[in-house]
Backbone as XML, in Angstrom:
<?xml version="1.0"?>
<chain id="A" units="angstrom">
  <residue number="1" name="LYS">
    <atom name="N" x="167.795" y="76.279" z="43.699"/>
    <atom name="CA" x="167.150" y="76.298" z="44.993"/>
    <atom name="C" x="165.659" y="76.556" z="44.797"/>
  </residue>
  <residue number="2" name="LEU">
    <atom name="N" x="164.828" y="75.904" z="45.563"/>
    <atom name="CA" x="163.383" y="76.025" z="45.443"/>
    <atom name="C" x="162.757" y="76.135" z="46.826"/>
  </residue>
  <residue number="3" name="TRP">
    <atom name="N" x="161.892" y="77.119" z="46.984"/>
    <atom name="CA" x="161.159" y="77.285" z="48.237"/>
    <atom name="C" x="159.788" y="76.646" z="48.074"/>
  </residue>
  <residue number="4" name="ALA">
    <atom name="N" x="159.282" y="76.064" z="49.151"/>
    <atom name="CA" x="157.976" y="75.431" z="49.077"/>
    <atom name="C" x="157.188" y="75.688" z="50.367"/>
  </residue>
  <residue number="5" name="LEU">
    <atom name="N" x="155.895" y="75.829" z="50.201"/>
    <atom name="CA" x="154.983" y="76.011" z="51.336"/>
    <atom name="C" x="153.799" y="75.087" z="51.137"/>
  </residue>
  <residue number="6" name="ASP">
    <atom name="N" x="153.409" y="74.417" z="52.205"/>
    <atom name="CA" x="152.227" y="73.571" z="52.087"/>
    <atom name="C" x="150.976" y="74.446" z="52.084"/>
  </residue>
  <residue number="7" name="ARG">
    <atom name="N" x="149.885" y="73.885" z="51.619"/>
    <atom name="CA" x="148.635" y="74.623" z="51.437"/>
    <atom name="C" x="148.131" y="75.235" z="52.740"/>
  </residue>
  <residue number="8" name="ARG">
    <atom name="N" x="148.154" y="74.460" z="53.806"/>
    <atom name="CA" x="147.622" y="74.926" z="55.099"/>
    <atom name="C" x="148.420" y="76.130" z="55.616"/>
  </residue>
  <residue number="9" name="THR">
    <atom name="N" x="149.728" y="76.055" z="55.577"/>
    <atom name="CA" x="150.570" y="77.158" z="56.048"/>
    <atom name="C" x="150.350" y="78.398" z="55.188"/>
  </residue>
  <residue number="10" name="PHE">
    <atom name="N" x="150.302" y="78.204" z="53.884"/>
    <atom name="CA" x="150.096" y="79.307" z="52.954"/>
    <atom name="C" x="148.768" y="80.016" z="53.248"/>
  </residue>
  <residue number="11" name="LYS">
    <atom name="N" x="147.675" y="79.252" z="53.391"/>
    <atom name="CA" x="146.360" y="79.829" z="53.664"/>
    <atom name="C" x="146.332" y="80.526" z="55.023"/>
  </residue>
  <residue number="12" name="THR">
    <atom name="N" x="146.976" y="79.935" z="56.027"/>
    <atom name="CA" x="147.009" y="80.528" z="57.362"/>
    <atom name="C" x="147.717" y="81.875" z="57.345"/>
  </residue>
  <residue number="13" name="ILE">
    <atom name="N" x="148.823" y="81.944" z="56.653"/>
    <atom name="CA" x="149.572" y="83.202" z="56.561"/>
    <atom name="C" x="148.756" y="84.261" z="55.829"/>
  </residue>
  <residue number="14" name="LEU">
    <atom name="N" x="148.144" y="83.896" z="54.707"/>
    <atom name="CA" x="147.322" y="84.846" z="53.959"/>
    <atom name="C" x="146.144" y="85.345" z="54.790"/>
  </residue>
  <residue number="15" name="GLN">
    <atom name="N" x="145.491" y="84.449" z="55.504"/>
    <atom name="CA" x="144.352" y="84.846" z="56.330"/>
    <atom name="C" x="144.790" y="85.773" z="57.458"/>
  </residue>
  <residue number="16" name="LYS">
    <atom name="N" x="145.911" y="85.477" z="58.061"/>
    <atom name="CA" x="146.413" y="86.313" z="59.151"/>
    <atom name="C" x="146.748" y="87.712" z="58.628"/>
  </residue>
  <residue number="17" name="CYS">
    <atom name="N" x="147.419" y="87.775" z="57.490"/>
    <atom name="CA" x="147.766" y="89.071" z="56.901"/>
    <atom name="C" x="146.510" y="89.865" z="56.537"/>
  </residue>
  <residue number="18" name="ALA">
    <atom name="N" x="145.529" y="89.204" z="55.953"/>
    <atom name="CA" x="144.283" y="89.877" z="55.571"/>
    <atom name="C" x="143.547" y="90.379" z="56.812"/>
  </residue>
  <residue number="19" name="PHE">
    <atom name="N" x="143.521" y="89.568" z="57.870"/>
    <atom name="CA" x="142.851" y="89.970" z="59.111"/>
    <atom name="C" x="143.551" y="91.176" z="59.737"/>
  </residue>
  <residue number="20" name="GLU">
    <atom name="N" x="144.887" y="91.144" z="59.784"/>
    <atom name="CA" x="145.640" y="92.254" z="60.367"/>
    <atom name="C" x="145.452" y="93.534" z="59.564"/>
  </residue>
  <residue number="21" name="ARG">
    <atom name="N" x="145.465" y="93.434" z="58.241"/>
    <atom name="CA" x="145.269" y="94.602" z="57.390"/>
    <atom name="C" x="143.867" y="95.167" z="57.596"/>
  </residue>
  <residue number="22" name="ARG">
    <atom name="N" x="142.878" y="94.290" z="57.702"/>
    <atom name="CA" x="141.507" y="94.752" z="57.927"/>
    <atom name="C" x="141.399" y="95.479" z="59.264"/>
  </residue>
  <residue number="23" name="GLU">
    <atom name="N" x="142.024" y="94.952" z="60.287"/>
    <atom name="CA" x="141.995" y="95.592" z="61.605"/>
    <atom name="C" x="142.655" y="96.976" z="61.567"/>
  </residue>
  <residue number="24" name="LEU">
    <atom name="N" x="143.789" y="97.089" z="60.868"/>
    <atom name="CA" x="144.459" y="98.389" z="60.738"/>
    <atom name="C" x="143.596" y="99.379" z="59.962"/>
  </residue>
  <residue number="25" name="ASN">
    <atom name="N" x="143.016" y="98.920" z="58.859"/>
    <atom name="CA" x="142.155" y="99.790" z="58.046"/>
    <atom name="C" x="140.921" y="100.230" z="58.831"/>
  </residue>
  <residue number="26" name="THR">
    <atom name="N" x="140.319" y="99.298" z="59.553"/>
    <atom name="CA" x="139.126" y="99.616" z="60.329"/>
    <atom name="C" x="139.459" y="100.631" z="61.424"/>
  </residue>
  <residue number="27" name="ALA">
    <atom name="N" x="140.603" y="100.480" z="62.061"/>
    <atom name="CA" x="141.025" y="101.431" z="63.103"/>
    <atom name="C" x="141.200" y="102.833" z="62.507"/>
  </residue>
  <residue number="28" name="LEU">
    <atom name="N" x="141.776" y="102.907" z="61.319"/>
    <atom name="CA" x="141.945" y="104.202" z="60.645"/>
    <atom name="C" x="140.576" y="104.798" z="60.290"/>
  </residue>
  <residue number="29" name="LEU">
    <atom name="N" x="139.701" y="103.993" z="59.709"/>
    <atom name="CA" x="138.377" y="104.470" z="59.313"/>
    <atom name="C" x="137.533" y="104.886" z="60.518"/>
  </residue>
  <residue number="30" name="ARG">
    <atom name="N" x="137.747" y="104.242" z="61.648"/>
    <atom name="CA" x="137.006" y="104.566" z="62.872"/>
    <atom name="C" x="137.267" y="106.013" z="63.306"/>
  </residue>
  <residue number="31" name="ARG">
    <atom name="N" x="138.424" y="106.567" z="62.948"/>
    <atom name="CA" x="138.771" y="107.940" z="63.334"/>
    <atom name="C" x="138.264" y="108.990" z="62.341"/>
  </residue>
  <residue number="32" name="VAL">
    <atom name="N" x="137.682" y="108.551" z="61.238"/>
    <atom name="CA" x="137.192" y="109.476" z="60.209"/>
    <atom name="C" x="135.809" y="109.996" z="60.602"/>
  </residue>
  <residue number="33" name="GLU">
    <atom name="N" x="135.721" y="111.294" z="60.795"/>
    <atom name="CA" x="134.508" y="111.931" z="61.323"/>
    <atom name="C" x="133.257" y="111.580" z="60.518"/>
  </residue>
  <residue number="34" name="ILE">
    <atom name="N" x="133.340" y="111.620" z="59.200"/>
    <atom name="CA" x="132.167" y="111.383" z="58.355"/>
    <atom name="C" x="131.652" y="109.946" z="58.472"/>
  </residue>
  <residue number="35" name="LEU">
    <atom name="N" x="132.475" y="109.034" z="58.999"/>
    <atom name="CA" x="132.091" y="107.619" z="59.117"/>
    <atom name="C" x="131.674" y="107.230" z="60.532"/>
  </residue>
  <residue number="36" name="LYS">
    <atom name="N" x="131.585" y="108.197" z="61.437"/>
    <atom name="CA" x="131.279" y="107.927" z="62.848"/>
    <atom name="C" x="129.977" y="107.167" z="63.047"/>
  </residue>
  <residue number="37" name="GLY">
    <atom name="N" x="129.023" y="107.305" z="62.141"/>
    <atom name="CA" x="127.730" y="106.636" z="62.285"/>
    <atom name="C" x="127.746" y="105.158" z="61.924"/>
  </residue>
  <residue number="38" name="LEU">
    <atom name="N" x="128.841" y="104.678" z="61.352"/>
    <atom name="CA" x="128.907" y="103.270" z="60.954"/>
    <atom name="C" x="129.268" y="102.384" z="62.144"/>
  </residue>
  <residue number="39" name="ASP">
    <atom name="N" x="128.634" y="101.212" z="62.205"/>
    <atom name="CA" x="128.992" y="100.251" z="63.246"/>
    <atom name="C" x="130.207" y="99.436" z="62.777"/>
  </residue>
  <residue number="40" name="ASP">
    <atom name="N" x="130.672" y="98.514" z="63.627"/>
    <atom name="CA" x="131.859" y="97.714" z="63.297"/>
    <atom name="C" x="131.671" y="96.917" z="62.012"/>
  </residue>
  <residue number="41" name="TYR">
    <atom name="N" x="130.474" y="96.390" z="61.805"/>
    <atom name="CA" x="130.204" y="95.630" z="60.591"/>
    <atom name="C" x="130.343" y="96.520" z="59.353"/>
  </residue>
  <residue number="42" name="GLY">
    <atom name="N" x="129.741" y="97.696" z="59.402"/>
    <atom name="CA" x="129.821" y="98.635" z="58.284"/>
    <atom name="C" x="131.246" y="99.093" z="58.018"/>
  </residue>
  <residue number="43" name="LEU">
    <atom name="N" x="131.986" y="99.376" z="59.092"/>
    <atom name="CA" x="133.395" y="99.764" z="58.925"/>
    <atom name="C" x="134.205" y="98.628" z="58.324"/>
  </residue>
  <residue number="44" name="GLY">
    <atom name="N" x="133.902" y="97.402" z="58.731"/>
    <atom name="CA" x="134.598" y="96.240" z="58.171"/>
    <atom name="C" x="134.327" y="96.083" z="56.685"/>
  </residue>
  <residue number="45" name="LEU">
    <atom name="N" x="133.070" y="96.256" z="56.295"/>
    <atom name="CA" x="132.724" y="96.178" z="54.868"/>
    <atom name="C" x="133.436" y="97.263" z="54.069"/>
  </residue>
  <residue number="46" name="LEU">
    <atom name="N" x="133.432" y="98.465" z="54.614"/>
    <atom name="CA" x="134.102" y="99.578" z="53.946"/>
    <atom name="C" x="135.604" y="99.311" z="53.847"/>
  </residue>
  <residue number="47" name="SER">
    <atom name="N" x="136.173" y="98.802" z="54.924"/>
    <atom name="CA" x="137.596" y="98.471" z="54.938"/>
    <atom name="C" x="137.940" y="97.447" z="53.856"/>
  </residue>
  <residue number="48" name="ASP">
    <atom name="N" x="137.096" y="96.435" z="53.722"/>
    <atom name="CA" x="137.329" y="95.401" z="52.707"/>
    <atom name="C" x="137.223" y="95.956" z="51.292"/>
  </residue>
  <residue number="49" name="ALA">
    <atom name="N" x="136.382" y="96.979" z="51.111"/>
    <atom name="CA" x="136.163" y="97.552" z="49.779"/>
    <atom name="C" x="137.253" y="98.541" z="49.376"/>
  </residue>
  <residue number="50" name="CYS">
    <atom name="N" x="137.998" y="99.042" z="50.356"/>
    <atom name="CA" x="139.030" y="100.050" z="50.066"/>
    <atom name="C" x="140.224" y="99.435" z="49.354"/>
  </residue>
  <residue number="51" name="GLY">
    <atom name="N" x="140.755" y="100.184" z="48.438"/>
    <atom name="CA" x="141.987" y="99.803" z="47.759"/>
    <atom name="C" x="143.066" y="100.814" z="48.105"/>
  </residue>
  <residue number="52" name="TYR">
    <atom name="N" x="144.279" y="100.509" z="47.762"/>
    <atom name="CA" x="145.387" y="101.402" z="48.059"/>
    <atom name="C" x="145.742" y="102.246" z="46.848"/>
  </residue>
  <residue number="53" name="ALA">
    <atom name="N" x="146.113" y="103.461" z="47.122"/>
    <atom name="CA" x="146.615" y="104.360" z="46.086"/>
    <atom name="C" x="147.882" y="104.996" z="46.643"/>
  </residue>
  <residue number="54" name="PHE">
    <atom name="N" x="148.892" y="105.085" z="45.834"/>
    <atom name="CA" x="150.160" y="105.672" z="46.253"/>
    <atom name="C" x="150.491" y="106.844" z="45.343"/>
  </residue>
  <residue number="55" name="PHE">
    <atom name="N" x="150.911" y="107.943" z="45.963"/>
    <atom name="CA" x="151.282" y="109.134" z="45.209"/>
    <atom name="C" x="152.610" y="109.642" z="45.730"/>
  </residue>
  <residue number="56" name="GLN">
    <atom name="N" x="153.454" y="110.106" z="44.820"/>
    <atom name="CA" x="154.758" y="110.657" z="45.187"/>
    <atom name="C" x="154.627" y="112.139" z="45.496"/>
  </residue>
  <residue number="57" name="LYS">
    <atom name="N" x="155.558" y="112.621" z="46.305"/>
    <atom name="CA" x="155.593" y="114.037" z="46.655"/>
    <atom name="C" x="155.498" y="114.881" z="45.380"/>
  </residue>
  <residue number="58" name="GLY">
    <atom name="N" x="154.590" y="115.864" z="45.399"/>
    <atom name="CA" x="154.412" y="116.757" z="44.255"/>
    <atom name="C" x="153.412" y="116.268" z="43.223"/>
  </residue>
  <residue number="59" name="GLU">
    <atom name="N" x="152.982" y="115.026" z="43.347"/>
    <atom name="CA" x="152.050" y="114.464" z="42.366"/>
    <atom name="C" x="150.626" y="114.970" z="42.620"/>
  </residue>
  <residue number="60" name="MET">
    <atom name="N" x="149.936" y="115.308" z="41.544"/>
    <atom name="CA" x="148.547" y="115.761" z="41.614"/>
    <atom name="C" x="147.662" y="114.540" z="41.875"/>
  </residue>
  <residue number="61" name="ILE">
    <atom name="N" x="146.868" y="114.591" z="42.932"/>
    <atom name="CA" x="145.953" y="113.495" z="43.241"/>
    <atom name="C" x="144.644" y="113.699" z="42.496"/>
  </residue>
  <residue number="62" name="PHE">
    <atom name="N" x="144.102" y="114.893" z="42.578"/>
    <atom name="CA" x="143.046" y="115.276" z="41.646"/>
    <atom name="C" x="142.973" y="116.778" z="41.493"/>
  </residue>
  <residue number="63" name="LYS">
    <atom name="N" x="142.337" y="117.180" z="40.374"/>
    <atom name="CA" x="142.285" y="118.597" z="40.001"/>
    <atom name="C" x="140.893" y="119.180" z="40.240"/>
  </residue>
  <residue number="64" name="GLN">
    <atom name="N" x="140.899" y="120.413" z="40.673"/>
    <atom name="CA" x="139.654" y="121.154" z="40.883"/>
    <atom name="C" x="138.843" y="121.172" z="39.597"/>
  </residue>
  <residue number="65" name="ASN">
    <atom name="N" x="137.569" y="120.874" z="39.710"/>
    <atom name="CA" x="136.607" y="120.912" z="38.607"/>
    <atom name="C" x="136.833" y="119.873" z="37.512"/>
  </residue>
  <residue number="66" name="GLU">
    <atom name="N" x="137.643" y="118.840" z="37.770"/>
    <atom name="CA" x="137.873" y="117.790" z="36.774"/>
    <atom name="C" x="137.583" y="116.427" z="37.377"/>
  </residue>
  <residue number="67" name="ILE">
    <atom name="N" x="136.681" y="115.681" z="36.741"/>
    <atom name="CA" x="136.373" y="114.325" z="37.187"/>
    <atom name="C" x="137.192" y="113.351" z="36.349"/>
  </residue>
  <residue number="68" name="ASP">
    <atom name="N" x="137.920" y="112.464" z="37.037"/>
    <atom name="CA" x="138.649" y="111.395" z="36.356"/>
    <atom name="C" x="138.739" y="110.184" z="37.278"/>
  </residue>
  <residue number="69" name="GLU">
    <atom name="N" x="139.588" y="109.225" z="36.938"/>
    <atom name="CA" x="139.665" y="107.972" z="37.711"/>
    <atom name="C" x="140.193" y="108.156" z="39.136"/>
  </residue>
  <residue number="70" name="THR">
    <atom name="N" x="140.815" y="109.299" z="39.444"/>
    <atom name="CA" x="141.312" y="109.532" z="40.805"/>
    <atom name="C" x="140.297" y="110.271" z="41.675"/>
  </residue>
  <residue number="71" name="THR">
    <atom name="N" x="139.155" y="110.633" z="41.098"/>
    <atom name="CA" x="138.120" y="111.343" z="41.865"/>
    <atom name="C" x="137.389" y="110.323" z="42.732"/>
  </residue>
  <residue number="72" name="LYS">
    <atom name="N" x="137.971" y="110.088" z="43.900"/>
    <atom name="CA" x="137.461" y="109.099" z="44.850"/>
    <atom name="C" x="137.521" y="109.674" z="46.252"/>
  </residue>
  <residue number="73" name="PHE">
    <atom name="N" x="136.941" y="108.967" z="47.188"/>
    <atom name="CA" x="137.037" y="109.305" z="48.599"/>
    <atom name="C" x="138.378" y="108.761" z="49.082"/>
  </residue>
  <residue number="74" name="HIS">
    <atom name="N" x="139.223" y="109.634" z="49.604"/>
    <atom name="CA" x="140.553" y="109.237" z="50.063"/>
    <atom name="C" x="140.681" y="109.442" z="51.570"/>
  </residue>
  <residue number="75" name="VAL">
    <atom name="N" x="141.297" y="108.495" z="52.250"/>
    <atom name="CA" x="141.650" y="108.626" z="53.662"/>
    <atom name="C" x="143.167" y="108.480" z="53.730"/>
  </residue>
  <residue number="76" name="ILE">
    <atom name="N" x="143.815" y="109.406" z="54.399"/>
    <atom name="CA" x="145.282" y="109.406" z="54.455"/>
    <atom name="C" x="145.765" y="108.468" z="55.555"/>
  </residue>
  <residue number="77" name="GLU">
    <atom name="N" x="146.489" y="107.435" z="55.163"/>
    <atom name="CA" x="147.076" y="106.502" z="56.126"/>
    <atom name="C" x="148.424" y="107.011" z="56.609"/>
  </residue>
  <residue number="78" name="ARG">
    <atom name="N" x="149.183" y="107.606" z="55.684"/>
    <atom name="CA" x="150.476" y="108.197" z="56.055"/>
    <atom name="C" x="150.808" y="109.301" z="55.065"/>
  </residue>
  <residue number="79" name="GLY">
    <atom name="N" x="151.596" y="110.259" z="55.542"/>
    <atom name="CA" x="151.996" y="111.366" z="54.688"/>
    <atom name="C" x="151.055" y="112.546" z="54.829"/>
  </residue>
  <residue number="80" name="ALA">
    <atom name="N" x="151.189" y="113.493" z="53.897"/>
    <atom name="CA" x="150.389" y="114.719" z="53.943"/>
    <atom name="C" x="150.078" y="115.184" z="52.531"/>
  </residue>
  <residue number="81" name="VAL">
    <atom name="N" x="148.967" y="115.922" z="52.416"/>
    <atom name="CA" x="148.565" y="116.485" z="51.132"/>
    <atom name="C" x="148.257" y="117.967" z="51.298"/>
  </residue>
  <residue number="82" name="SER">
    <atom name="N" x="148.355" y="118.680" z="50.197"/>
    <atom name="CA" x="148.033" y="120.105" z="50.145"/>
    <atom name="C" x="146.728" y="120.274" z="49.376"/>
  </residue>
  <residue number="83" name="VAL">
    <atom name="N" x="145.784" y="120.983" z="49.987"/>
    <atom name="CA" x="144.511" y="121.286" z="49.334"/>
    <atom name="C" x="144.646" y="122.691" z="48.751"/>
  </residue>
  <residue number="84" name="ARG">
    <atom name="N" x="144.382" y="122.820" z="47.452"/>
    <atom name="CA" x="144.600" y="124.094" z="46.763"/>
    <atom name="C" x="143.370" y="124.518" z="45.962"/>
  </residue>
  <residue number="85" name="LEU">
    <atom name="N" x="143.148" y="125.814" z="45.971"/>
    <atom name="CA" x="142.050" y="126.402" z="45.199"/>
    <atom name="C" x="142.605" y="127.330" z="44.133"/>
  </residue>
  <residue number="86" name="SER">
    <atom name="N" x="141.913" y="127.385" z="42.993"/>
    <atom name="CA" x="142.293" y="128.329" z="41.945"/>
    <atom name="C" x="142.121" y="129.745" z="42.460"/>
  </residue>
  <residue number="87" name="ASN">
    <atom name="N" x="143.084" y="130.571" z="42.152"/>
    <atom name="CA" x="143.028" y="131.981" z="42.531"/>
    <atom name="C" x="142.642" y="132.751" z="41.281"/>
  </residue>
  <residue number="88" name="ASN">
    <atom name="N" x="141.402" y="133.204" z="41.232"/>
    <atom name="CA" x="140.880" y="133.855" z="40.022"/>
    <atom name="C" x="141.692" y="135.065" z="39.575"/>
  </residue>
  <residue number="89" name="GLY">
    <atom name="N" x="142.284" y="135.793" z="40.510"/>
    <atom name="CA" x="143.046" y="136.975" z="40.142"/>
    <atom name="C" x="144.470" y="136.664" z="39.708"/>
  </residue>
  <residue number="90" name="ALA">
    <atom name="N" x="144.906" y="135.421" z="39.880"/>
    <atom name="CA" x="146.291" y="135.054" z="39.558"/>
    <atom name="C" x="146.398" y="134.554" z="38.126"/>
  </residue>
  <residue number="91" name="ALA">
    <atom name="N" x="147.629" y="134.334" z="37.726"/>
    <atom name="CA" x="147.873" y="133.803" z="36.386"/>
    <atom name="C" x="147.188" y="132.448" z="36.246"/>
  </residue>
  <residue number="92" name="SER">
    <atom name="N" x="146.816" y="132.124" z="35.030"/>
    <atom name="CA" x="146.095" y="130.886" z="34.754"/>
    <atom name="C" x="146.834" y="129.678" z="35.324"/>
  </residue>
  <residue number="93" name="GLY">
    <atom name="N" x="146.101" y="128.822" z="36.002"/>
    <atom name="CA" x="146.683" y="127.597" z="36.528"/>
    <atom name="C" x="147.294" y="127.727" z="37.913"/>
  </residue>
  <residue number="94" name="GLN">
    <atom name="N" x="147.451" y="128.946" z="38.413"/>
    <atom name="CA" x="148.059" y="129.142" z="39.719"/>
    <atom name="C" x="147.036" y="128.829" z="40.809"/>
  </residue>
  <residue number="95" name="LYS">
    <atom name="N" x="147.469" y="128.094" z="41.829"/>
    <atom name="CA" x="146.574" y="127.698" z="42.899"/>
    <atom name="C" x="147.152" y="128.121" z="44.238"/>
  </residue>
  <residue number="96" name="GLN">
    <atom name="N" x="146.260" y="128.435" z="45.163"/>
    <atom name="CA" x="146.666" y="128.858" z="46.495"/>
    <atom name="C" x="146.340" y="127.746" z="47.483"/>
  </residue>
  <residue number="97" name="GLU">
    <atom name="N" x="147.302" y="127.399" z="48.335"/>
    <atom name="CA" x="147.068" y="126.376" z="49.354"/>
    <atom name="C" x="146.098" y="126.923" z="50.404"/>
  </residue>
  <residue number="98" name="VAL">
    <atom name="N" x="145.072" y="126.132" z="50.706"/>
    <atom name="CA" x="144.092" y="126.536" z="51.710"/>
    <atom name="C" x="144.086" y="125.597" z="52.917"/>
  </residue>
  <residue number="99" name="ASN">
    <atom name="N" x="144.743" y="124.435" z="52.782"/>
    <atom name="CA" x="144.778" y="123.482" z="53.898"/>
    <atom name="C" x="145.863" y="122.436" z="53.664"/>
  </residue>
  <residue number="100" name="GLN">
    <atom name="N" x="146.347" y="121.877" z="54.760"/>
    <atom name="CA" x="147.246" y="120.716" z="54.745"/>
    <atom name="C" x="146.533" y="119.621" z="55.513"/>
  </residue>
  <residue number="101" name="LEU">
    <atom name="N" x="146.494" y="118.414" z="54.968"/>
    <atom name="CA" x="145.847" y="117.289" z="55.630"/>
    <atom name="C" x="146.864" y="116.190" z="55.873"/>
  </residue>
  <residue number="102" name="GLY">
    <atom name="N" x="146.739" y="115.498" z="57.001"/>
    <atom name="CA" x="147.657" y="114.417" z="57.346"/>
    <atom name="C" x="146.917" y="113.150" z="57.731"/>
  </residue>
  <residue number="103" name="LYS">
    <atom name="N" x="147.625" y="112.254" z="58.407"/>
    <atom name="CA" x="147.105" y="110.937" z="58.773"/>
    <atom name="C" x="145.727" y="111.042" z="59.423"/>
  </residue>
  <residue number="104" name="GLY">
    <atom name="N" x="144.811" y="110.219" z="58.922"/>
    <atom name="CA" x="143.453" y="110.181" z="59.451"/>
    <atom name="C" x="142.515" y="111.187" z="58.812"/>
  </residue>
  <residue number="105" name="SER">
    <atom name="N" x="143.072" y="112.137" z="58.049"/>
    <atom name="CA" x="142.236" y="113.110" z="57.352"/>
    <atom name="C" x="141.683" y="112.481" z="56.077"/>
  </residue>
  <residue number="106" name="TYR">
    <atom name="N" x="140.660" y="113.098" z="55.535"/>
    <atom name="CA" x="140.033" y="112.569" z="54.331"/>
    <atom name="C" x="139.661" y="113.709" z="53.393"/>
  </residue>
  <residue number="107" name="PHE">
    <atom name="N" x="139.459" y="113.371" z="52.138"/>
    <atom name="CA" x="139.034" y="114.338" z="51.132"/>
    <atom name="C" x="138.374" y="113.595" z="49.988"/>
  </residue>
  <residue number="108" name="GLY">
    <atom name="N" x="137.607" y="114.308" z="49.197"/>
    <atom name="CA" x="136.921" y="113.713" z="48.052"/>
    <atom name="C" x="135.521" y="113.221" z="48.369"/>
  </residue>
  <residue number="109" name="GLU">
    <atom name="N" x="135.088" y="113.383" z="49.624"/>
    <atom name="CA" x="133.777" y="112.866" z="50.017"/>
    <atom name="C" x="132.632" y="113.563" z="49.294"/>
  </residue>
  <residue number="110" name="VAL">
    <atom name="N" x="132.744" y="114.855" z="49.039"/>
    <atom name="CA" x="131.667" y="115.590" z="48.369"/>
    <atom name="C" x="131.499" y="115.075" z="46.937"/>
  </residue>
  <residue number="111" name="SER">
    <atom name="N" x="132.604" y="114.885" z="46.252"/>
    <atom name="CA" x="132.547" y="114.380" z="44.871"/>
    <atom name="C" x="131.915" y="113.001" z="44.807"/>
  </residue>
  <residue number="112" name="VAL">
    <atom name="N" x="132.272" y="112.140" z="45.762"/>
    <atom name="CA" x="131.744" y="110.775" z="45.767"/>
    <atom name="C" x="130.261" y="110.758" z="46.155"/>
  </residue>
  <residue number="113" name="LEU">
    <atom name="N" x="129.908" y="111.537" z="47.154"/>
    <atom name="CA" x="128.514" y="111.551" z="47.614"/>
    <atom name="C" x="127.555" y="112.134" z="46.584"/>
  </residue>
  <residue number="114" name="PHE">
    <atom name="N" x="127.981" y="113.186" z="45.889"/>
    <atom name="CA" x="127.084" y="113.904" z="44.996"/>
    <atom name="C" x="127.407" y="113.748" z="43.511"/>
  </residue>
  <residue number="115" name="GLY">
    <atom name="N" x="128.480" y="113.029" z="43.177"/>
    <atom name="CA" x="128.842" y="112.825" z="41.780"/>
    <atom name="C" x="129.301" y="114.084" z="41.085"/>
  </residue>
  <residue number="116" name="THR">
    <atom name="N" x="129.904" y="114.987" z="41.851"/>
    <atom name="CA" x="130.354" y="116.266" z="41.305"/>
    <atom name="C" x="131.877" y="116.288" z="41.157"/>
  </residue>
  <residue number="117" name="ALA">
    <atom name="N" x="132.358" y="117.254" z="40.407"/>
    <atom name="CA" x="133.801" y="117.440" z="40.260"/>
    <atom name="C" x="134.376" y="117.955" z="41.584"/>
  </residue>
  <residue number="118" name="PRO">
    <atom name="N" x="135.639" y="117.674" z="41.854"/>
    <atom name="CA" x="136.266" y="118.165" z="43.085"/>
    <atom name="C" x="136.205" y="119.686" z="43.181"/>
  </residue>
  <residue number="119" name="THR">
    <atom name="N" x="135.974" y="120.177" z="44.384"/>
    <atom name="CA" x="135.892" y="121.613" z="44.616"/>
    <atom name="C" x="137.255" y="122.226" z="44.861"/>
  </residue>
  <residue number="120" name="ALA">
    <atom name="N" x="138.294" y="121.391" z="44.932"/>
    <atom name="CA" x="139.675" y="121.859" z="45.129"/>
    <atom name="C" x="140.625" y="120.869" z="44.475"/>
  </residue>
  <residue number="121" name="SER">
    <atom name="N" x="141.850" y="121.293" z="44.257"/>
    <atom name="CA" x="142.899" y="120.396" z="43.801"/>
    <atom name="C" x="143.619" y="119.853" z="45.027"/>
  </residue>
  <residue number="122" name="VAL">
    <atom name="N" x="144.131" y="118.638" z="44.915"/>
    <atom name="CA" x="144.876" y="118.028" z="46.015"/>
    <atom name="C" x="146.188" y="117.502" z="45.456"/>
  </residue>
  <residue number="123" name="VAL">
    <atom name="N" x="147.291" y="117.913" z="46.112"/>
    <atom name="CA" x="148.641" y="117.537" z="45.692"/>
    <atom name="C" x="149.348" y="116.878" z="46.873"/>
  </residue>
  <residue number="124" name="ALA">
    <atom name="N" x="150.098" y="115.834" z="46.611"/>
    <atom name="CA" x="150.855" y="115.155" z="47.664"/>
    <atom name="C" x="151.988" y="116.066" z="48.149"/>
  </residue>
  <residue number="125" name="SER">
    <atom name="N" x="151.974" y="116.424" z="49.439"/>
    <atom name="CA" x="153.048" y="117.224" z="50.043"/>
    <atom name="C" x="154.244" y="116.349" z="50.371"/>
  </residue>
  <residue number="126" name="THR">
    <atom name="N" x="153.966" y="115.081" z="50.646"/>
    <atom name="CA" x="154.980" y="114.060" z="50.899"/>
    <atom name="C" x="154.553" y="112.829" z="50.115"/>
  </residue>
  <residue number="127" name="ASP">
    <atom name="N" x="155.337" y="111.788" z="50.158"/>
    <atom name="CA" x="154.863" y="110.526" z="49.589"/>
    <atom name="C" x="153.672" y="110.078" z="50.427"/>
  </residue>
  <residue number="128" name="VAL">
    <atom name="N" x="152.579" y="109.760" z="49.759"/>
    <atom name="CA" x="151.369" y="109.282" z="50.460"/>
    <atom name="C" x="150.880" y="108.000" z="49.808"/>
  </residue>
</chain>
């Protein structure tokens, strides 16, 4: 058995999917406080530049004071994350939760804006 699609139908479907995804991404970015100054064109450009990242519950998204490939500006489309800080008086490696972030929340902006290491660790509380 073989499935076939003509060029026009294939391109139309891809364009429709890309347009719908851009509209969803732009709507999400429109709710992000730090991006309020951007116009629709700027939000569209940002939306097009965004990629997807998926993390499983319990997975470390990034670590406090460590720069690596996950040190990016993140906007939560679904799920929740735990923001944790090192507790200097606790055993080595122990972190205390200081915040929970959900849909529409963002993190990592300071690291991206200033090129610094994250000021907190972020762990997926759910699949995100």
